[in-house]
mmCIF file with all atom_site columns, C-alpha atoms in Angstrom:
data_model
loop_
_atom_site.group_PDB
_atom_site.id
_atom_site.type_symbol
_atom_site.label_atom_id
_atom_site.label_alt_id
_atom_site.label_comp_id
_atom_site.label_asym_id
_atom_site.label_entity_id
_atom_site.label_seq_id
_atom_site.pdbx_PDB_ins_code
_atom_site.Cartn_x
_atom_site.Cartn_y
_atom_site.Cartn_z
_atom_site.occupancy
_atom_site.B_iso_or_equiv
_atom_site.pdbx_formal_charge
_atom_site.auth_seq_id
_atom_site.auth_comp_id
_atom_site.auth_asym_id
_atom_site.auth_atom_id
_atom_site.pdbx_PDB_model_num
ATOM 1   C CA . UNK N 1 1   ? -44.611 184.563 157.676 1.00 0.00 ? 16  UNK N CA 1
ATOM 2   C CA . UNK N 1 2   ? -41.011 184.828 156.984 1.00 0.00 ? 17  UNK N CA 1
ATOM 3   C CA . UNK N 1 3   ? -38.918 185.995 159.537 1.00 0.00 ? 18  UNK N CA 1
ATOM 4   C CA . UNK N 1 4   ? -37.618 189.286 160.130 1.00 0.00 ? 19  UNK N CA 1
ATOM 5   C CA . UNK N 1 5   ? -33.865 190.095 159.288 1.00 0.00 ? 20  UNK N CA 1
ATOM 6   C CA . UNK N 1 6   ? -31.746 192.174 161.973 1.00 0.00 ? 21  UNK N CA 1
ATOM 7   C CA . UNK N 1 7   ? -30.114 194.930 160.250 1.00 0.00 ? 22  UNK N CA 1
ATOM 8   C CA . UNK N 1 8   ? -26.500 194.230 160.302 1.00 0.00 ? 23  UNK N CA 1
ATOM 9   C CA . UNK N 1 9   ? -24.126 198.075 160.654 1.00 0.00 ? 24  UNK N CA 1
ATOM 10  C CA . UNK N 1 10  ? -22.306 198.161 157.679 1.00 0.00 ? 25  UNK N CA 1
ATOM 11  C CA . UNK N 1 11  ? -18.396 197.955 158.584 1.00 0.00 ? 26  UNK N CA 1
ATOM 12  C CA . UNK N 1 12  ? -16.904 201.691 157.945 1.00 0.00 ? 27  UNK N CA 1
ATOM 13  C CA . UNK N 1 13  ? -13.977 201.237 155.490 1.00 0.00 ? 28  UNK N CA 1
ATOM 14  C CA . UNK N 1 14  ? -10.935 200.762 157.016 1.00 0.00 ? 29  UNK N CA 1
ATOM 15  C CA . UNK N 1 15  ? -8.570  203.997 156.935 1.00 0.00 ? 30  UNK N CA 1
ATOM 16  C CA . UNK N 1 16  ? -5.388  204.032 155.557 1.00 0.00 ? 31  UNK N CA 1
ATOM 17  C CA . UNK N 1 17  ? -2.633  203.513 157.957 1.00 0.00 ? 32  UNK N CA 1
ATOM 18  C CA . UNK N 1 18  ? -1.324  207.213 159.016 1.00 0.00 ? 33  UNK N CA 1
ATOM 19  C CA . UNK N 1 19  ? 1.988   205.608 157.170 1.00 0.00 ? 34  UNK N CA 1
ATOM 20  C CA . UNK N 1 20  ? 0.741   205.268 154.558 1.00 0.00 ? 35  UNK N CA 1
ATOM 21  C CA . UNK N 1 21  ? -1.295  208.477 154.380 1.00 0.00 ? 36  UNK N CA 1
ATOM 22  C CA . UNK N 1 22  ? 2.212   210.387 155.340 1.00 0.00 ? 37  UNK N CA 1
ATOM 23  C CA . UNK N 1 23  ? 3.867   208.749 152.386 1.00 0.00 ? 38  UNK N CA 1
ATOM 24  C CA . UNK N 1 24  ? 0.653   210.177 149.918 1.00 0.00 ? 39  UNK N CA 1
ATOM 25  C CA . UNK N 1 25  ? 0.758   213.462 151.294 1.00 0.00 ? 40  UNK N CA 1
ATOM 26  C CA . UNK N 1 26  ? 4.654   213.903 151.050 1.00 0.00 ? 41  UNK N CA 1
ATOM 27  C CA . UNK N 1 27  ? 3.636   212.576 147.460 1.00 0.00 ? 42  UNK N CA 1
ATOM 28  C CA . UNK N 1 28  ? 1.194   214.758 146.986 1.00 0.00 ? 43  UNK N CA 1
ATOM 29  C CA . UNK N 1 29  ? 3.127   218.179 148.241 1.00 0.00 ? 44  UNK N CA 1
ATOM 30  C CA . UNK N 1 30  ? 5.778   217.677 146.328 1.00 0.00 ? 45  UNK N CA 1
ATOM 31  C CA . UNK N 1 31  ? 4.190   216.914 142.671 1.00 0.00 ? 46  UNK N CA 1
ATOM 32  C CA . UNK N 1 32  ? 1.704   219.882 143.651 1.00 0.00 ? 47  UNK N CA 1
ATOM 33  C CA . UNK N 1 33  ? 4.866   222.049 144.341 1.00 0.00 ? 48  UNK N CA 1
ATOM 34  C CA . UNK N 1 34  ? 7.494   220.165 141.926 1.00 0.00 ? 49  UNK N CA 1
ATOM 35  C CA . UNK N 1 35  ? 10.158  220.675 145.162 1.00 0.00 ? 50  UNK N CA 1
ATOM 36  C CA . UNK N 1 36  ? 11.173  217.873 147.700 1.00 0.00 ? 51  UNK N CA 1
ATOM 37  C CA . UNK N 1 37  ? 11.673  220.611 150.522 1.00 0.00 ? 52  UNK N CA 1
ATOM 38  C CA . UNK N 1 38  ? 8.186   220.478 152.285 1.00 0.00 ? 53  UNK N CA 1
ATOM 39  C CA . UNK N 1 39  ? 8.133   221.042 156.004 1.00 0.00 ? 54  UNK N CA 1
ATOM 40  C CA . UNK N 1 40  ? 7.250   217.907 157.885 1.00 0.00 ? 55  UNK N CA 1
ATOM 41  C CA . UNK N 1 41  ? 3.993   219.747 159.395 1.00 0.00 ? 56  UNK N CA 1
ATOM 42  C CA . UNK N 1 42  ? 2.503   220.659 156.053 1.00 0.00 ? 57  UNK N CA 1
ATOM 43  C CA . UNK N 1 43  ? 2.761   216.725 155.236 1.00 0.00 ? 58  UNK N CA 1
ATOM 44  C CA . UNK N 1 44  ? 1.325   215.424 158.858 1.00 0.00 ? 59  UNK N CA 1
ATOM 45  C CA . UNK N 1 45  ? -1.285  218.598 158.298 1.00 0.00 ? 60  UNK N CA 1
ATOM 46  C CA . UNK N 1 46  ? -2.294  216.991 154.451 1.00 0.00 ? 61  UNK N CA 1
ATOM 47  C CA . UNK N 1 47  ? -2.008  213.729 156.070 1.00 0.00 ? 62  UNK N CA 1
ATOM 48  C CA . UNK N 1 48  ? -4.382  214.662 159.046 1.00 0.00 ? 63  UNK N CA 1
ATOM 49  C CA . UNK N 1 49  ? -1.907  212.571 161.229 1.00 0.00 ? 64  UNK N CA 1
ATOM 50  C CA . UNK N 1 50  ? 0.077   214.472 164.433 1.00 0.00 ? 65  UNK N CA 1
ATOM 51  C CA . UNK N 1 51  ? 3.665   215.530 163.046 1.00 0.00 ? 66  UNK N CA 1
ATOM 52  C CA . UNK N 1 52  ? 5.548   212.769 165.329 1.00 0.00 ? 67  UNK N CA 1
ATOM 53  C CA . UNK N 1 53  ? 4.033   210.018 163.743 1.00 0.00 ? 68  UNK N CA 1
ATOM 54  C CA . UNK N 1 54  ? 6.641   211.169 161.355 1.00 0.00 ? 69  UNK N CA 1
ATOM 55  C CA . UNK N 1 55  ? 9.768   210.225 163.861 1.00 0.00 ? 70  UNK N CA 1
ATOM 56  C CA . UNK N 1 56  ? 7.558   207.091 164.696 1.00 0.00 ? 71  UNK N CA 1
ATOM 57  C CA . UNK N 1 57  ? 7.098   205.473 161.873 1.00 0.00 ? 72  UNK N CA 1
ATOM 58  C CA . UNK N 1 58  ? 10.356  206.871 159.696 1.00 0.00 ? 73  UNK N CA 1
ATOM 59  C CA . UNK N 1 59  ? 13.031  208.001 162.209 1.00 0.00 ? 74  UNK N CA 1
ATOM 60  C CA . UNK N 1 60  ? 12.641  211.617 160.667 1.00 0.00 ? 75  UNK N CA 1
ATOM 61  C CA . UNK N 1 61  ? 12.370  213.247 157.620 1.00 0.00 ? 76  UNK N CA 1
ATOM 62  C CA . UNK N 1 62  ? 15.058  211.176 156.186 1.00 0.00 ? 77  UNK N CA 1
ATOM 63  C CA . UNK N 1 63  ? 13.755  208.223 156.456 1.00 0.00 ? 78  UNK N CA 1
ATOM 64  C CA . UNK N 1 64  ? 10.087  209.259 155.702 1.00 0.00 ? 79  UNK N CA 1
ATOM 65  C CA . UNK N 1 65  ? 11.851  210.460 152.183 1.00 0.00 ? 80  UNK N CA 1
ATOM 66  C CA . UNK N 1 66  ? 13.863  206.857 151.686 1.00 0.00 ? 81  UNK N CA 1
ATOM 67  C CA . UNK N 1 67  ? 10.419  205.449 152.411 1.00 0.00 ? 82  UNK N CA 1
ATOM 68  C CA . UNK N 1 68  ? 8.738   207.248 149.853 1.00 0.00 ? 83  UNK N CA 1
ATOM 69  C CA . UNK N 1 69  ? 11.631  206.764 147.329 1.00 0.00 ? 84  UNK N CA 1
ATOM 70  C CA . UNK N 1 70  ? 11.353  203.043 147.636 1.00 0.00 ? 85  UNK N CA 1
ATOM 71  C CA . UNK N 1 71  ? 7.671   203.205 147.333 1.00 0.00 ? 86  UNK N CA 1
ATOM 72  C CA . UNK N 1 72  ? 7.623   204.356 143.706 1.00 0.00 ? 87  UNK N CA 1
ATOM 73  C CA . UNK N 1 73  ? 10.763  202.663 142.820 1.00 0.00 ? 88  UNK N CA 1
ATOM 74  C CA . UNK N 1 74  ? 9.262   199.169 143.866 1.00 0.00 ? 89  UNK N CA 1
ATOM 75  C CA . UNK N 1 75  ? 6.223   200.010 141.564 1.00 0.00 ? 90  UNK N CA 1
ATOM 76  C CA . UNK N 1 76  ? 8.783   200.221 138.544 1.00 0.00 ? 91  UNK N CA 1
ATOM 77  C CA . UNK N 1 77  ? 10.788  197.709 139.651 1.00 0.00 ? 92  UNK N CA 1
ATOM 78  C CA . UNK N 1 78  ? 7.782   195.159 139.420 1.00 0.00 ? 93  UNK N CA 1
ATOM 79  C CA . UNK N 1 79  ? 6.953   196.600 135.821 1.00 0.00 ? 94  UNK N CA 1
ATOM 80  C CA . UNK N 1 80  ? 10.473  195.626 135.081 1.00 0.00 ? 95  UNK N CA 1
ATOM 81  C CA . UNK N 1 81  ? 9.963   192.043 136.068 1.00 0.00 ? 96  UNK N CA 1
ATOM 82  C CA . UNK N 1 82  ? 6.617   192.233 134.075 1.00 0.00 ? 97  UNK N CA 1
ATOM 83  C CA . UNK N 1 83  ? 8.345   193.069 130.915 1.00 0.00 ? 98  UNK N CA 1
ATOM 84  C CA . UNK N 1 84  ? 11.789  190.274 131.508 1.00 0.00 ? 99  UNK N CA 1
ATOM 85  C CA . UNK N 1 85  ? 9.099   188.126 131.398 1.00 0.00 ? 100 UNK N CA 1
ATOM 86  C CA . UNK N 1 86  ? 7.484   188.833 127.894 1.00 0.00 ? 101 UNK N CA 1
ATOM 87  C CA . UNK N 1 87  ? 8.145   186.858 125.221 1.00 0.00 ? 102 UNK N CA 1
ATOM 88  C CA . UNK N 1 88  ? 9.509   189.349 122.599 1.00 0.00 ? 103 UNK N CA 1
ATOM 89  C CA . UNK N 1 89  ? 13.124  190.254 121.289 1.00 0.00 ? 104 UNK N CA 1
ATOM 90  C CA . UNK N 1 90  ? 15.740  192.071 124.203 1.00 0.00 ? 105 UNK N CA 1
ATOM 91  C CA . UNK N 1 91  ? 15.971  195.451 121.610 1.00 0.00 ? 106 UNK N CA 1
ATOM 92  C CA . UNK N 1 92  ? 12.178  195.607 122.529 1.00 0.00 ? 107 UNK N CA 1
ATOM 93  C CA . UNK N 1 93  ? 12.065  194.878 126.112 1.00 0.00 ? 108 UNK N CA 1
ATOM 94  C CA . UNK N 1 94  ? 15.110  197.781 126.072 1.00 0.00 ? 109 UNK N CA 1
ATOM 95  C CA . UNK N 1 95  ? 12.926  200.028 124.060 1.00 0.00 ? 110 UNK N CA 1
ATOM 96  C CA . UNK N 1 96  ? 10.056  199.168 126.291 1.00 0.00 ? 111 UNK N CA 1
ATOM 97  C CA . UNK N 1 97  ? 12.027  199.615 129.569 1.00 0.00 ? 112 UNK N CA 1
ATOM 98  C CA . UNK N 1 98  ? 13.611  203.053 128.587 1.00 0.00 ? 113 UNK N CA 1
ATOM 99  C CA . UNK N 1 99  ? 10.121  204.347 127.494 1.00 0.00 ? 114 UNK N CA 1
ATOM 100 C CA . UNK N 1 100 ? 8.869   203.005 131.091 1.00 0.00 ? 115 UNK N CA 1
ATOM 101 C CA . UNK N 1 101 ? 11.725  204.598 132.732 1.00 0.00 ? 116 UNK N CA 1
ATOM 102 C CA . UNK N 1 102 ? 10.231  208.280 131.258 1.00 0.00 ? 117 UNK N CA 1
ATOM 103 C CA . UNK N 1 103 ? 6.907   207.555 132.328 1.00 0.00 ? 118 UNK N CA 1
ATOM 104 C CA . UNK N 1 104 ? 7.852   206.489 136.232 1.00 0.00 ? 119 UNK N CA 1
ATOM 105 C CA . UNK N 1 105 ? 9.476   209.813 136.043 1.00 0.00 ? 120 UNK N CA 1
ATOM 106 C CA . UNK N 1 106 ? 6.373   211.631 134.791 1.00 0.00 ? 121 UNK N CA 1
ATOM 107 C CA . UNK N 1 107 ? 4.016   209.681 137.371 1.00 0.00 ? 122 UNK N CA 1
ATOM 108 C CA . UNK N 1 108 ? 6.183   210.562 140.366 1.00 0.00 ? 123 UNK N CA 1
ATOM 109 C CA . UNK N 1 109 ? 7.249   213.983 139.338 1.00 0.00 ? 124 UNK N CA 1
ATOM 110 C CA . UNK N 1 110 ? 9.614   214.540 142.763 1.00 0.00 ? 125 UNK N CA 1
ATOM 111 C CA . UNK N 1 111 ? 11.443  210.653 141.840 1.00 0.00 ? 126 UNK N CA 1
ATOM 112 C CA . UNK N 1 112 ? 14.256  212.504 140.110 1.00 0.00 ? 127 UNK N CA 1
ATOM 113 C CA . UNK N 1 113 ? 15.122  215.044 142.747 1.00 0.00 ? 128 UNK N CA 1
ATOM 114 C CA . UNK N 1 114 ? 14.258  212.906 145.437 1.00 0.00 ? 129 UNK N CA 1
ATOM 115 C CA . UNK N 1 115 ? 16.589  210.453 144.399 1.00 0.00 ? 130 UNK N CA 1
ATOM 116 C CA . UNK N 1 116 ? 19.197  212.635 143.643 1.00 0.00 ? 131 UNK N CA 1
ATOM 117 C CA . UNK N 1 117 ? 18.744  214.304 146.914 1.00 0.00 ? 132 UNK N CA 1
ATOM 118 C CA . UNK N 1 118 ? 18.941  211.057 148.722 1.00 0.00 ? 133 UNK N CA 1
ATOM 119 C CA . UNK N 1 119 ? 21.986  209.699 147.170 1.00 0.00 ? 134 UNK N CA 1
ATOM 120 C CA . UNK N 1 120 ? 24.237  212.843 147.111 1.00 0.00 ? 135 UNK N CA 1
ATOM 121 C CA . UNK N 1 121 ? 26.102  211.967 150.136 1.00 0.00 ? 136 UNK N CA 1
ATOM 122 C CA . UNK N 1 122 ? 27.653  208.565 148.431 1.00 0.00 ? 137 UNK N CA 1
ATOM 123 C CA . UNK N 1 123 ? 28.691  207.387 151.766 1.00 0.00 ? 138 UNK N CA 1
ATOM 124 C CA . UNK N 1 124 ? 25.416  207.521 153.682 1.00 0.00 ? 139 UNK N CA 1
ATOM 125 C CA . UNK N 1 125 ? 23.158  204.868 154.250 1.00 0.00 ? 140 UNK N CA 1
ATOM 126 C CA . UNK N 1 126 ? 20.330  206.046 152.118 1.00 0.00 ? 141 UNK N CA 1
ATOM 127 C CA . UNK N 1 127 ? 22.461  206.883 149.412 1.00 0.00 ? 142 UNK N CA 1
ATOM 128 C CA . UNK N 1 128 ? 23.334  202.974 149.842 1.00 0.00 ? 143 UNK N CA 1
ATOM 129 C CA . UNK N 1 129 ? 20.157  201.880 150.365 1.00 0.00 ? 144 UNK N CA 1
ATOM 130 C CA . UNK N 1 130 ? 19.065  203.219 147.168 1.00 0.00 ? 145 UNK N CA 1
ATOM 131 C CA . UNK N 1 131 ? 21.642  202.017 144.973 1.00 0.00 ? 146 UNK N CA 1
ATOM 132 C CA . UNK N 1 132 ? 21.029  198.511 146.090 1.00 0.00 ? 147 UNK N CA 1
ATOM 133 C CA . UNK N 1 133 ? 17.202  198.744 145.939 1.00 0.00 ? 148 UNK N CA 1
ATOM 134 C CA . UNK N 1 134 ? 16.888  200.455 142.898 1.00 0.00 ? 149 UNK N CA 1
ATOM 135 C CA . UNK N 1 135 ? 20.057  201.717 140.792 1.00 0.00 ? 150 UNK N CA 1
ATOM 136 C CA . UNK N 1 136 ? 21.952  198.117 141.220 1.00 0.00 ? 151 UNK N CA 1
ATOM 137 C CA . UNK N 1 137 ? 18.705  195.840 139.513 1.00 0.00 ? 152 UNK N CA 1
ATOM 138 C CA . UNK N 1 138 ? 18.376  198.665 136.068 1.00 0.00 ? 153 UNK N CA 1
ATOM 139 C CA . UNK N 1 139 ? 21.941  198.520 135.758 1.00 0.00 ? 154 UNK N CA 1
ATOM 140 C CA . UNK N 1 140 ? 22.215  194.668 135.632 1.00 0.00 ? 155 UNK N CA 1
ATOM 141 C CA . UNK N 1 141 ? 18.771  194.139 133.626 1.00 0.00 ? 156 UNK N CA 1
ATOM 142 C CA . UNK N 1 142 ? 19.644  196.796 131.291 1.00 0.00 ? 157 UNK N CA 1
ATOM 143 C CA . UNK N 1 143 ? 23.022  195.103 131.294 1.00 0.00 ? 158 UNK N CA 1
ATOM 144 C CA . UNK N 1 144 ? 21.378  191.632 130.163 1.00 0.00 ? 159 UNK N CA 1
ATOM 145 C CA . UNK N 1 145 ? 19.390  193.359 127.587 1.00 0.00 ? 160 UNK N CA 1
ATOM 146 C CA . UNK N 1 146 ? 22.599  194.832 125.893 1.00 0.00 ? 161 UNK N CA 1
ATOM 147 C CA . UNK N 1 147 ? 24.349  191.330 125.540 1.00 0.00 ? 162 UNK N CA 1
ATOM 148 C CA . UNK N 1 148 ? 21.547  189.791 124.539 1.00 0.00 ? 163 UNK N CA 1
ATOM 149 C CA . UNK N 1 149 ? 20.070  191.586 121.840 1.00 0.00 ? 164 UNK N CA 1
ATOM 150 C CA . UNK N 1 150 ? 24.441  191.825 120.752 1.00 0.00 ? 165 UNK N CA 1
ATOM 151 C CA . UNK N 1 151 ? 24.130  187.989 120.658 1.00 0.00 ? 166 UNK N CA 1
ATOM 152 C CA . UNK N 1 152 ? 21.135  188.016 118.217 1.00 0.00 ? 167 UNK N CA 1
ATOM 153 C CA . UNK N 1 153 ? 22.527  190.879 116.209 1.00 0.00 ? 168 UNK N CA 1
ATOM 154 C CA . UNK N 1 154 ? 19.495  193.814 117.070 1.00 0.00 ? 169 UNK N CA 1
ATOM 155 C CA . UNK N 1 155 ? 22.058  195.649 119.295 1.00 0.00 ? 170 UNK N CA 1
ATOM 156 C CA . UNK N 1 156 ? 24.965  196.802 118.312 1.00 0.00 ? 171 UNK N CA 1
ATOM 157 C CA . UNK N 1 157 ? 28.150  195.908 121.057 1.00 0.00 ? 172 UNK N CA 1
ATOM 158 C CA . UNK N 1 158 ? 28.713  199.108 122.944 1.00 0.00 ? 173 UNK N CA 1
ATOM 159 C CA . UNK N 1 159 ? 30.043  199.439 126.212 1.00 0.00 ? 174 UNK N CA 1
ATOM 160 C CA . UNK N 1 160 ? 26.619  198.644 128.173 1.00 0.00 ? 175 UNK N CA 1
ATOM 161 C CA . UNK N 1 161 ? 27.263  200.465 131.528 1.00 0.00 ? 176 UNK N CA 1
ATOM 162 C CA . UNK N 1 162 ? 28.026  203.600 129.390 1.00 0.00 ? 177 UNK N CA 1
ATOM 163 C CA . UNK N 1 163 ? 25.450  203.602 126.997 1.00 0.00 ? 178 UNK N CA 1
ATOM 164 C CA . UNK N 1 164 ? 22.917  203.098 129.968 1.00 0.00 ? 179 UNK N CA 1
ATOM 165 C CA . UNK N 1 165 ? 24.272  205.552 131.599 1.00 0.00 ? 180 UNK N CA 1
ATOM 166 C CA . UNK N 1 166 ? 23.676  208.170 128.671 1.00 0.00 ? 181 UNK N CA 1
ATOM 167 C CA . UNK N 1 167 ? 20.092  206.254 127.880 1.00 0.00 ? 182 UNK N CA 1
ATOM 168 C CA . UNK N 1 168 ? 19.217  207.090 131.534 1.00 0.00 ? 183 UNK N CA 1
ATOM 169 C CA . UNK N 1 169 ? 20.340  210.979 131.355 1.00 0.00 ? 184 UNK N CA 1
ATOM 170 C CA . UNK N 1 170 ? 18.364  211.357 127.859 1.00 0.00 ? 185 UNK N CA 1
ATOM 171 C CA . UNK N 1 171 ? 15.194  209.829 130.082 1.00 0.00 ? 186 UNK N CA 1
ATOM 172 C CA . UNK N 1 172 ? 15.746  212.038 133.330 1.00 0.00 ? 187 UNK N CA 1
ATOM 173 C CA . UNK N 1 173 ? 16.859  215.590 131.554 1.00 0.00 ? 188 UNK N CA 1
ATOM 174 C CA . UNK N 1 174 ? 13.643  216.485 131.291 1.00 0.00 ? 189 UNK N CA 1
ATOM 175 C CA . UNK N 1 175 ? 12.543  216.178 134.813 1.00 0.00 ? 190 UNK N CA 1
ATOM 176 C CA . UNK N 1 176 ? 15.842  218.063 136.129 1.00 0.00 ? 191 UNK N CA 1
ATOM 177 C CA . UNK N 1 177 ? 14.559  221.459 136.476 1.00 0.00 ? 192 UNK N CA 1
ATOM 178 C CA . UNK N 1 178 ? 11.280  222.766 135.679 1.00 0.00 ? 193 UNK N CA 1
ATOM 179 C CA . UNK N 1 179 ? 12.247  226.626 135.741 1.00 0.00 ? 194 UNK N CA 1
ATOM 180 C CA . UNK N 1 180 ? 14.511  225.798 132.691 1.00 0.00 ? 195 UNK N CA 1
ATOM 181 C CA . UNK N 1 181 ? 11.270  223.860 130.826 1.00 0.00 ? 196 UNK N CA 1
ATOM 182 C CA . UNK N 1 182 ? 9.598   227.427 131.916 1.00 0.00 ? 197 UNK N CA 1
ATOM 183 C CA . UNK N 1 183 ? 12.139  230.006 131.121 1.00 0.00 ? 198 UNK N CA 1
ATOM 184 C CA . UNK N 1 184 ? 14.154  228.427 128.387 1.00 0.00 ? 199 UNK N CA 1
ATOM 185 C CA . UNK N 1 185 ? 11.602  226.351 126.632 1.00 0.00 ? 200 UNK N CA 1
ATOM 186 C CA . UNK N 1 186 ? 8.252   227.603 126.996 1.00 0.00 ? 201 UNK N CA 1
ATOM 187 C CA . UNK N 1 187 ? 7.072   224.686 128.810 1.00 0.00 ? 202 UNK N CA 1
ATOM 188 C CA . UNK N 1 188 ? 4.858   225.908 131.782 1.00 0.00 ? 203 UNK N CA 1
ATOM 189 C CA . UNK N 1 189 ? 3.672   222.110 132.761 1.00 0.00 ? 204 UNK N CA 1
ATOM 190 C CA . UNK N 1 190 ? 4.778   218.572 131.525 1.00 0.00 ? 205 UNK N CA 1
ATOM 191 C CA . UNK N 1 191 ? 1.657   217.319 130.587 1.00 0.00 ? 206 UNK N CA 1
ATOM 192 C CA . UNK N 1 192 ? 1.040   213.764 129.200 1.00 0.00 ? 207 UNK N CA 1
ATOM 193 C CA . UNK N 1 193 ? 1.153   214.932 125.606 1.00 0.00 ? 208 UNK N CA 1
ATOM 194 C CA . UNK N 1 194 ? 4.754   216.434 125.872 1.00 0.00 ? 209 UNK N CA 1
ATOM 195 C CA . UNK N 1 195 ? 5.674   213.538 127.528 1.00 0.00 ? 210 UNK N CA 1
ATOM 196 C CA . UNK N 1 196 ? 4.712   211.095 124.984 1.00 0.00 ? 211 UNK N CA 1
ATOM 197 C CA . UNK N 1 197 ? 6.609   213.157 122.515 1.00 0.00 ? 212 UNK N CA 1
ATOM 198 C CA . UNK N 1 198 ? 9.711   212.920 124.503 1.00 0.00 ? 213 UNK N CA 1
ATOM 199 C CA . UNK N 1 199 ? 9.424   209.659 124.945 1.00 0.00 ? 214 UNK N CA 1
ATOM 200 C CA . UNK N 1 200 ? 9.226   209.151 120.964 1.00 0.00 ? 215 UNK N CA 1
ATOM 201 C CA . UNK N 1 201 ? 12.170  211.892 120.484 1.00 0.00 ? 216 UNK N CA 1
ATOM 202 C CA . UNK N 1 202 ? 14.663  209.752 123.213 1.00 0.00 ? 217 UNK N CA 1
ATOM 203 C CA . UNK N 1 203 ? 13.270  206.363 122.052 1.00 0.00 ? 218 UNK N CA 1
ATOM 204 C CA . UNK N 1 204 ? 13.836  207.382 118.137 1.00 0.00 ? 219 UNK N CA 1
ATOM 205 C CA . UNK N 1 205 ? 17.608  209.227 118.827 1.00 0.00 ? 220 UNK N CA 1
ATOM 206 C CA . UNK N 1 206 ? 18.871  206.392 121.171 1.00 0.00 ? 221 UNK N CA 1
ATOM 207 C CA . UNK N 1 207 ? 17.719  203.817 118.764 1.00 0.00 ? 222 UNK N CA 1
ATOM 208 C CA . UNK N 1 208 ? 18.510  205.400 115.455 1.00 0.00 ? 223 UNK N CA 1
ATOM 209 C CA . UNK N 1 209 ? 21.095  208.367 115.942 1.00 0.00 ? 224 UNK N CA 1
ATOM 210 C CA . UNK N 1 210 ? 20.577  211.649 114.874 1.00 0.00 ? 225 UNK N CA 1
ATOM 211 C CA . UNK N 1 211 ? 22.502  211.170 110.845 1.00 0.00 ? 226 UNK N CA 1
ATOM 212 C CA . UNK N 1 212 ? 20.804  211.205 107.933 1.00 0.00 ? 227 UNK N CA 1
ATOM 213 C CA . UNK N 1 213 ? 22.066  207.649 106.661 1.00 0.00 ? 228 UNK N CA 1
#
């Protein structure tokens, strides 16, 4: 007779930390509403979490937004140091990065405004925070991938600070301000497809110019 087997309770899965559930539903708000000003209750009401978990865990809404900034910057970041470490030429790994840059944007649909927002104030500590977290390590890789691919004759020797500079706006503009997409272009949402496009459009100007040659 074999013997009988207790029933074990299966372990309920372990909720997200109300952190972490503030950061998705600040997220969350803002891509819904493609605007970084969302009252703090509507994100502890999304995150089912009481509103001064916020000063808790963040210090205020500040903080909750530097949080959330570095968040989604850290996940491009670490596709960064994926792609330094492929094996293929530095014109590609620019290509690659610039095209990645466009598509962290489109991901994280607040990133651009948020960042922006964040950093307006040059002298405050988020604005600082941000530049050495995020803006400091593109500058420098993109940087390396400029002298490079000038030493092995795929890139051309411009200025690289000022040529990143322009690469980057080419990558953002389109993430600026949806009411001009709306009004001016006739773009009522930046879905995947237009995305990809741009991404082509950018790549192919940056890389080629805009002459018939």
């Amino acid at each position: 007779m074999e013997p009988q087997v207790k029933n074990k309770a299966r372990a309920a899965p372990e909720r997200p930390s109300a952190r972490g559930l503030l950061l998705d539903a600040a997220g969350a708000l803002m891509g819904e509403r493609q605007s970084i000003d969302v009252p703090l209750a509507e994100i502890a009401a999304r995150a089912e979490v009481n509103v001064a978990l916020v000063s808790y865990y963040f210090g205020g809404k500040e903080g909750l937004l530097l949080a959330l900034a570095k968040r989604d910057a850290a996940t491009a970041l670490d596709e960064l140091d994926r792609l330094m470490s492929l094996d293929i030429p530095p014109a590609e790994k620019l290509r690659r990065h610039l095209s990645g840059v466009i598509r962290t944007f489109f991901l994280y649909p607040y990133l651009y405004r948020l960042l922006g927002a964040l950093m307006r104030d040059a002298s405050s500590d988020a604005a600082r925070e941000i530049a050495e977290f995020f803006v400091v390590p593109l500058t420098l890789t993109a940087k390396e991938l400029m002298e490079e691919g000038a030493k092995d004759g795929t890139i051309r020797p411009l200025d690289p600070t000022l040529f990143y500079l322009a690469a980057l706006g080419a990558c953002e503009h389109i993430f600026a301000n949806p009411t001009i997409l709306k009004y001016a272009h006739g773009i009522e949402q930046l879905d995947d497809q237009t995305r990809r496009r741009y991404t082509e459009t950018v790549l192919d100007t940056l890389m080629n110019g805009y002459l018939v040659k």
